[in-house]
mmCIF file of C-alpha atoms in Angstrom:
data_model
loop_
_atom_site.group_PDB
_atom_site.id
_atom_site.type_symbol
_atom_site.label_atom_id
_atom_site.label_comp_id
_atom_site.label_asym_id
_atom_site.label_seq_id
_atom_site.Cartn_x
_atom_site.Cartn_y
_atom_site.Cartn_z
ATOM 1 C CA MET A 12 -7.088 -12.314 -2.913
ATOM 2 C CA VAL A 13 -7.060 -8.730 -4.187
ATOM 3 C CA ASP A 14 -8.000 -7.435 -7.635
ATOM 4 C CA PHE A 15 -5.874 -4.616 -9.027
ATOM 5 C CA TYR A 16 -6.965 -3.499 -12.494
ATOM 6 C CA GLY A 17 -8.256 -6.984 -13.294
ATOM 7 C CA THR A 18 -5.148 -8.791 -12.004
ATOM 8 C CA GLN A 19 -5.705 -11.168 -9.099
ATOM 9 C CA VAL A 20 -3.003 -11.095 -6.416
ATOM 10 C CA ASP A 21 -3.039 -13.772 -3.713
ATOM 11 C CA SER A 22 -1.224 -11.828 -0.984
ATOM 12 C CA ARG A 23 -2.386 -8.595 0.637
ATOM 13 C CA LEU A 24 1.217 -7.668 1.411
ATOM 14 C CA MET A 25 3.252 -5.506 -0.963
ATOM 15 C CA LEU A 26 6.942 -5.033 -0.215
ATOM 16 C CA GLY A 27 9.450 -2.432 -1.279
ATOM 17 C CA THR A 28 12.931 -3.490 -2.369
ATOM 18 C CA ALA A 29 15.186 -0.729 -0.971
ATOM 19 C CA MET A 30 17.554 -0.636 2.016
ATOM 20 C CA TYR A 31 17.872 -4.381 2.705
ATOM 21 C CA PRO A 32 21.237 -5.504 4.129
ATOM 22 C CA SER A 33 21.763 -7.864 1.189
ATOM 23 C CA PRO A 34 19.978 -9.305 -1.864
ATOM 24 C CA ALA A 35 19.758 -12.661 -0.083
ATOM 25 C CA ILE A 36 17.934 -11.111 2.875
ATOM 26 C CA LEU A 37 15.580 -9.295 0.513
ATOM 27 C CA ALA A 38 14.755 -12.585 -1.222
ATOM 28 C CA ASP A 39 14.232 -14.332 2.118
ATOM 29 C CA ALA A 40 11.836 -11.604 3.257
ATOM 30 C CA PHE A 41 9.720 -12.059 0.146
ATOM 31 C CA ARG A 42 9.692 -15.840 0.434
ATOM 32 C CA ARG A 43 8.804 -15.967 4.133
ATOM 33 C CA SER A 44 6.082 -13.342 3.814
ATOM 34 C CA GLY A 45 4.543 -14.605 0.590
ATOM 35 C CA ALA A 46 4.289 -11.001 -0.632
ATOM 36 C CA GLY A 47 2.790 -10.895 -4.103
ATOM 37 C CA ILE A 48 3.973 -7.489 -5.335
ATOM 38 C CA ALA A 49 7.398 -5.839 -5.293
ATOM 39 C CA THR A 50 7.785 -2.096 -5.745
ATOM 40 C CA VAL A 51 10.911 -1.049 -7.629
ATOM 41 C CA SER A 52 12.418 2.400 -8.009
ATOM 42 C CA VAL A 53 13.095 3.175 -11.651
ATOM 43 C CA ARG A 54 15.824 5.611 -10.643
ATOM 44 C CA ARG A 55 17.747 2.842 -8.913
ATOM 45 C CA GLU A 56 17.181 -0.219 -11.058
ATOM 46 C CA ALA A 57 16.461 -1.243 -14.628
ATOM 47 C CA GLY A 58 15.130 -4.310 -16.387
ATOM 48 C CA GLY A 59 16.392 -6.928 -18.775
ATOM 49 C CA ASP A 60 20.052 -6.780 -19.781
ATOM 50 C CA ARG A 61 20.492 -3.150 -18.847
ATOM 51 C CA ALA A 62 21.998 -1.652 -15.710
ATOM 52 C CA GLY A 63 20.583 -3.361 -12.655
ATOM 53 C CA GLY A 64 20.039 -6.617 -14.525
ATOM 54 C CA ALA A 65 21.207 -8.726 -11.577
ATOM 55 C CA PHE A 66 18.592 -7.104 -9.361
ATOM 56 C CA TRP A 67 15.925 -7.699 -11.974
ATOM 57 C CA ASP A 68 16.906 -11.357 -12.162
ATOM 58 C CA LEU A 69 16.518 -11.606 -8.391
ATOM 59 C CA ILE A 70 13.005 -10.151 -8.481
ATOM 60 C CA ALA A 71 12.046 -12.297 -11.474
ATOM 61 C CA ASP A 72 13.138 -15.434 -9.592
ATOM 62 C CA LEU A 73 10.729 -14.584 -6.769
ATOM 63 C CA GLY A 74 7.780 -14.865 -9.134
ATOM 64 C CA VAL A 75 6.081 -11.692 -7.882
ATOM 65 C CA LYS A 76 4.296 -8.937 -9.756
ATOM 66 C CA VAL A 77 6.462 -5.833 -10.231
ATOM 67 C CA LEU A 78 5.067 -2.389 -9.465
ATOM 68 C CA PRO A 79 7.551 0.266 -10.627
ATOM 69 C CA ASN A 80 7.342 3.591 -8.828
ATOM 70 C CA THR A 81 8.232 7.203 -9.463
ATOM 71 C CA ALA A 82 9.899 7.630 -6.073
ATOM 72 C CA GLY A 83 11.714 10.913 -5.612
ATOM 73 C CA CYS A 84 9.839 12.807 -8.326
ATOM 74 C CA HIS A 85 8.855 16.347 -7.405
ATOM 75 C CA SER A 86 7.120 17.499 -10.585
ATOM 76 C CA VAL A 87 4.506 16.242 -13.014
ATOM 77 C CA ARG A 88 6.957 16.165 -15.890
ATOM 78 C CA GLU A 89 9.514 14.196 -13.906
ATOM 79 C CA ALA A 90 6.917 11.665 -12.730
ATOM 80 C CA VAL A 91 5.406 11.154 -16.190
ATOM 81 C CA THR A 92 8.827 10.705 -17.794
ATOM 82 C CA THR A 93 9.857 8.217 -15.108
ATOM 83 C CA ALA A 94 6.630 6.266 -15.608
ATOM 84 C CA GLN A 95 7.253 6.070 -19.337
ATOM 85 C CA MET A 96 10.752 4.758 -18.672
ATOM 86 C CA ALA A 97 9.317 2.173 -16.299
ATOM 87 C CA ARG A 98 6.856 0.879 -18.866
ATOM 88 C CA GLU A 99 9.672 0.351 -21.347
ATOM 89 C CA LEU A 100 12.040 -1.253 -18.845
ATOM 90 C CA PHE A 101 9.614 -3.530 -17.018
ATOM 91 C CA ASP A 102 7.032 -4.145 -19.728
ATOM 92 C CA THR A 103 4.055 -3.222 -17.535
ATOM 93 C CA ASN A 104 1.368 -0.545 -17.516
ATOM 94 C CA TRP A 105 1.315 -0.608 -13.715
ATOM 95 C CA ILE A 106 2.882 2.409 -12.035
ATOM 96 C CA LYS A 107 2.971 3.571 -8.444
ATOM 97 C CA LEU A 108 2.726 7.319 -8.855
ATOM 98 C CA GLU A 109 4.570 9.598 -6.459
ATOM 99 C CA VAL A 110 4.716 13.363 -6.890
ATOM 100 C CA ILE A 111 6.328 14.705 -3.729
ATOM 101 C CA GLY A 112 5.328 18.187 -2.599
ATOM 102 C CA HIS A 113 7.132 18.623 0.728
ATOM 103 C CA ALA A 114 10.748 17.670 1.300
ATOM 104 C CA ASP A 115 10.545 17.058 5.067
ATOM 105 C CA THR A 116 7.310 15.052 5.302
ATOM 106 C CA LEU A 117 7.424 13.629 1.766
ATOM 107 C CA GLN A 118 3.742 14.515 1.567
ATOM 108 C CA PRO A 119 2.338 14.193 -1.952
ATOM 109 C CA ASP A 120 1.653 17.295 -4.021
ATOM 110 C CA PRO A 121 -2.128 16.948 -4.499
ATOM 111 C CA PHE A 122 -2.300 19.215 -7.539
ATOM 112 C CA GLY A 123 0.626 17.627 -9.336
ATOM 113 C CA LEU A 124 -0.573 14.149 -8.381
ATOM 114 C CA VAL A 125 -3.983 14.609 -9.999
ATOM 115 C CA GLU A 126 -2.470 16.158 -13.129
ATOM 116 C CA ALA A 127 0.086 13.377 -13.516
ATOM 117 C CA ALA A 128 -2.531 10.685 -12.851
ATOM 118 C CA HIS A 129 -4.794 12.101 -15.541
ATOM 119 C CA THR A 130 -1.940 12.267 -18.061
ATOM 120 C CA LEU A 131 -0.784 8.717 -17.344
ATOM 121 C CA ALA A 132 -4.289 7.216 -17.336
ATOM 122 C CA GLU A 133 -4.943 8.750 -20.746
ATOM 123 C CA ASP A 134 -1.686 7.151 -21.927
ATOM 124 C CA GLY A 135 -2.881 3.685 -20.898
ATOM 125 C CA PHE A 136 -1.170 3.413 -17.518
ATOM 126 C CA GLN A 137 -2.840 1.679 -14.594
ATOM 127 C CA VAL A 138 -2.019 4.144 -11.835
ATOM 128 C CA PHE A 139 -1.499 3.366 -8.132
ATOM 129 C CA PRO A 140 -1.316 6.885 -6.624
ATOM 130 C CA TYR A 141 0.513 7.486 -3.341
ATOM 131 C CA CYS A 142 -1.740 10.045 -1.686
ATOM 132 C CA THR A 143 -3.043 11.346 1.612
ATOM 133 C CA GLU A 144 -6.385 10.300 3.094
ATOM 134 C CA ASP A 145 -8.067 13.510 1.880
ATOM 135 C CA LEU A 146 -11.502 12.624 0.445
ATOM 136 C CA VAL A 147 -11.546 15.433 -2.115
ATOM 137 C CA LEU A 148 -8.099 14.538 -3.424
ATOM 138 C CA CYS A 149 -8.996 10.867 -3.669
ATOM 139 C CA ASP A 150 -12.230 11.687 -5.486
ATOM 140 C CA ARG A 151 -10.266 13.721 -8.028
ATOM 141 C CA LEU A 152 -7.838 10.831 -8.495
ATOM 142 C CA VAL A 153 -10.695 8.431 -9.189
ATOM 143 C CA GLN A 154 -12.139 10.919 -11.678
ATOM 144 C CA ALA A 155 -8.702 11.099 -13.311
ATOM 145 C CA GLY A 156 -8.844 7.352 -13.980
ATOM 146 C CA CYS A 157 -7.290 5.743 -10.900
ATOM 147 C CA LYS A 158 -8.933 2.458 -9.908
ATOM 148 C CA VAL A 159 -6.716 1.990 -6.841
ATOM 149 C CA LEU A 160 -5.920 4.448 -4.049
ATOM 150 C CA MET A 161 -2.854 4.269 -1.796
ATOM 151 C CA PRO A 162 -3.262 6.658 1.163
ATOM 152 C CA TRP A 163 -0.453 6.978 3.665
ATOM 153 C CA GLY A 164 -0.789 5.843 7.249
ATOM 154 C CA ALA A 165 1.942 8.286 8.267
ATOM 155 C CA PRO A 166 4.911 9.935 6.521
ATOM 156 C CA ILE A 167 7.268 7.552 4.726
ATOM 157 C CA GLY A 168 9.763 5.812 6.972
ATOM 158 C CA THR A 169 8.393 7.105 10.284
ATOM 159 C CA GLY A 170 6.795 3.928 11.664
ATOM 160 C CA LEU A 171 4.103 6.047 13.340
ATOM 161 C CA GLY A 172 1.281 3.813 12.161
ATOM 162 C CA LEU A 173 -2.234 5.006 11.324
ATOM 163 C CA ASN A 174 -2.172 8.681 12.240
ATOM 164 C CA ASN A 175 -5.687 9.597 11.125
ATOM 165 C CA LEU A 176 -8.088 6.772 11.898
ATOM 166 C CA TYR A 177 -11.134 8.934 11.206
ATOM 167 C CA GLY A 178 -9.830 9.948 7.793
ATOM 168 C CA LEU A 179 -8.907 6.401 6.811
ATOM 169 C CA ARG A 180 -12.288 5.043 7.940
ATOM 170 C CA SER A 181 -14.067 7.792 6.032
ATOM 171 C CA LEU A 182 -12.086 6.932 2.920
ATOM 172 C CA ARG A 183 -13.077 3.277 3.191
ATOM 173 C CA ALA A 184 -16.736 4.207 3.616
ATOM 174 C CA HIS A 185 -16.653 6.693 0.742
ATOM 175 C CA PHE A 186 -15.013 4.299 -1.735
ATOM 176 C CA PRO A 187 -16.463 0.866 -0.936
ATOM 177 C CA ASP A 188 -15.642 -0.558 -4.366
ATOM 178 C CA ILE A 189 -12.140 0.882 -4.855
ATOM 179 C CA PRO A 190 -9.150 -1.186 -3.669
ATOM 180 C CA LEU A 191 -7.453 0.767 -0.884
ATOM 181 C CA VAL A 192 -3.837 0.164 0.133
ATOM 182 C CA VAL A 193 -2.207 1.751 3.179
ATOM 183 C CA ASP A 194 1.126 2.914 1.819
ATOM 184 C CA ALA A 195 3.833 4.278 4.123
ATOM 185 C CA GLY A 196 4.270 4.931 7.813
ATOM 186 C CA LEU A 197 3.601 1.486 9.262
ATOM 187 C CA GLY A 198 6.149 0.233 11.767
ATOM 188 C CA LEU A 199 4.550 -2.789 13.443
ATOM 189 C CA PRO A 200 2.401 -5.742 12.348
ATOM 190 C CA SER A 201 -0.330 -4.642 14.768
ATOM 191 C CA GLN A 202 -0.724 -1.429 12.774
ATOM 192 C CA ALA A 203 -1.166 -3.414 9.564
ATOM 193 C CA ALA A 204 -3.757 -5.599 11.286
ATOM 194 C CA ALA A 205 -5.661 -2.463 12.306
ATOM 195 C CA ALA A 206 -5.768 -1.351 8.663
ATOM 196 C CA MET A 207 -7.191 -4.727 7.668
ATOM 197 C CA GLU A 208 -9.784 -4.561 10.450
ATOM 198 C CA MET A 209 -11.030 -1.299 8.908
ATOM 199 C CA GLY A 210 -11.587 -3.070 5.610
ATOM 200 C CA TYR A 211 -8.482 -2.008 3.724
ATOM 201 C CA ASP A 212 -7.418 -4.360 0.963
ATOM 202 C CA ALA A 213 -3.622 -4.401 1.322
ATOM 203 C CA VAL A 214 -0.600 -2.617 2.753
ATOM 204 C CA LEU A 215 2.705 -1.600 1.217
ATOM 205 C CA LEU A 216 5.829 -1.711 3.396
ATOM 206 C CA ASN A 217 9.523 -1.105 3.020
ATOM 207 C CA THR A 218 11.368 0.551 5.909
ATOM 208 C CA ALA A 219 9.644 -1.424 8.691
ATOM 209 C CA VAL A 220 10.857 -4.666 7.141
ATOM 210 C CA ALA A 221 14.179 -3.690 5.577
ATOM 211 C CA LYS A 222 15.439 -1.904 8.708
ATOM 212 C CA ALA A 223 14.334 -4.562 11.210
ATOM 213 C CA GLY A 224 16.971 -6.621 13.003
ATOM 214 C CA ASP A 225 15.593 -9.666 11.182
ATOM 215 C CA PRO A 226 13.846 -8.437 8.012
ATOM 216 C CA ALA A 227 12.564 -11.865 6.974
ATOM 217 C CA ALA A 228 10.977 -12.500 10.368
ATOM 218 C CA MET A 229 9.385 -9.047 10.368
ATOM 219 C CA ALA A 230 8.026 -9.597 6.872
ATOM 220 C CA GLU A 231 6.455 -12.864 7.982
ATOM 221 C CA GLY A 232 5.033 -11.129 11.049
ATOM 222 C CA PHE A 233 3.338 -8.526 8.877
ATOM 223 C CA ALA A 234 1.935 -11.232 6.597
ATOM 224 C CA ARG A 235 0.377 -13.072 9.554
ATOM 225 C CA ALA A 236 -1.021 -9.840 10.970
ATOM 226 C CA LEU A 237 -2.695 -9.076 7.663
ATOM 227 C CA GLU A 238 -4.373 -12.462 7.672
ATOM 228 C CA ALA A 239 -5.616 -11.967 11.226
ATOM 229 C CA GLY A 240 -6.890 -8.467 10.544
ATOM 230 C CA ARG A 241 -8.708 -9.491 7.387
ATOM 231 C CA LEU A 242 -10.332 -12.458 9.127
ATOM 232 C CA ALA A 243 -11.517 -10.131 11.881
ATOM 233 C CA TYR A 244 -13.018 -7.731 9.339
ATOM 234 C CA GLU A 245 -14.808 -10.507 7.478
ATOM 235 C CA ALA A 246 -16.119 -11.961 10.762
ATOM 236 C CA ASP A 247 -18.218 -8.803 11.362
ATOM 237 C CA PRO A 248 -16.746 -7.827 14.753
ATOM 238 C CA MET A 249 -18.809 -6.602 17.681
ATOM 239 C CA SER A 250 -19.396 -2.875 18.055
ATOM 240 C CA PRO A 251 -17.725 -1.089 20.975
ATOM 241 C CA ARG A 252 -19.973 0.102 23.814
ATOM 242 C CA ASP A 253 -19.539 2.398 26.781
ATOM 243 C CA MET A 254 -21.080 0.201 29.474
ATOM 244 C CA ALA A 255 -20.034 -3.253 30.619
ATOM 245 C CA ALA A 256 -22.111 -6.233 29.513
ATOM 246 C CA PRO A 257 -21.820 -9.603 31.287
ATOM 247 C CA SER A 258 -20.477 -12.411 29.167
ATOM 248 C CA THR A 259 -21.960 -15.011 31.530
ATOM 249 C CA PRO A 260 -25.783 -15.204 31.260
ATOM 250 C CA VAL A 261 -27.692 -14.340 34.421
ATOM 251 C CA LEU A 262 -30.777 -16.353 33.414
ATOM 252 C CA GLY A 263 -31.222 -19.202 35.877
ATOM 253 C CA LYS A 264 -28.814 -17.750 38.418
ATOM 254 C CA ALA A 265 -29.781 -18.375 42.057
ATOM 255 C CA PHE A 266 -30.765 -15.276 44.022
ATOM 256 C CA LEU A 267 -30.470 -15.307 47.799
ATOM 257 C CA GLU A 268 -32.856 -13.276 49.903
#
């Protein structure tokens, strides 16, 4: 169970809702994985009886928490306006904040991200910032009012996994009490398990599931990997060592002269 801004979520898996072959496959992926949070692009969908109402009904039937996002926003003004629209449409103060600074890598704009986070937090939003693993940036985001951090594993949609293990481990050590979610870049369940083994609290996926040959099976695979990785972390795993150590005790072994 994970706590985001005082809300308890049973699953550590968060799924995006774009690019699935069909609404039925999207729904099946959520059901088989048990994902507890769905991210929704405000630019693409709407809530209630407005445009996109059929999609909203589908998500509502799944019984998951909705996390609207500001995907595709490249300026503070655009992101803040989109977040305000999301609050009205989906009746939630939660917002996944994206302020993109580089068109090719989709890397966040650190300066715009902090400014937008500060503005939204002051307006009562509970901000989930999509960021890099930079410690200084993340510290500024926490100072701006963010109580969750969502560093990327790799650029969105690449499937490259955890590109900077040192940086991600450092982030976990530096913010022991802040929920950390690996957001973007994961391609395989093993990569999600590795994030859990480092002590991360959740992962957010979209492309790796939606673009799989069998999205529902892949979603379930990620869910199981998260459980395994979290169990390993909580079990206090052994530390790596350079030299071999026998697993069979030598005490009592016969020695021939």
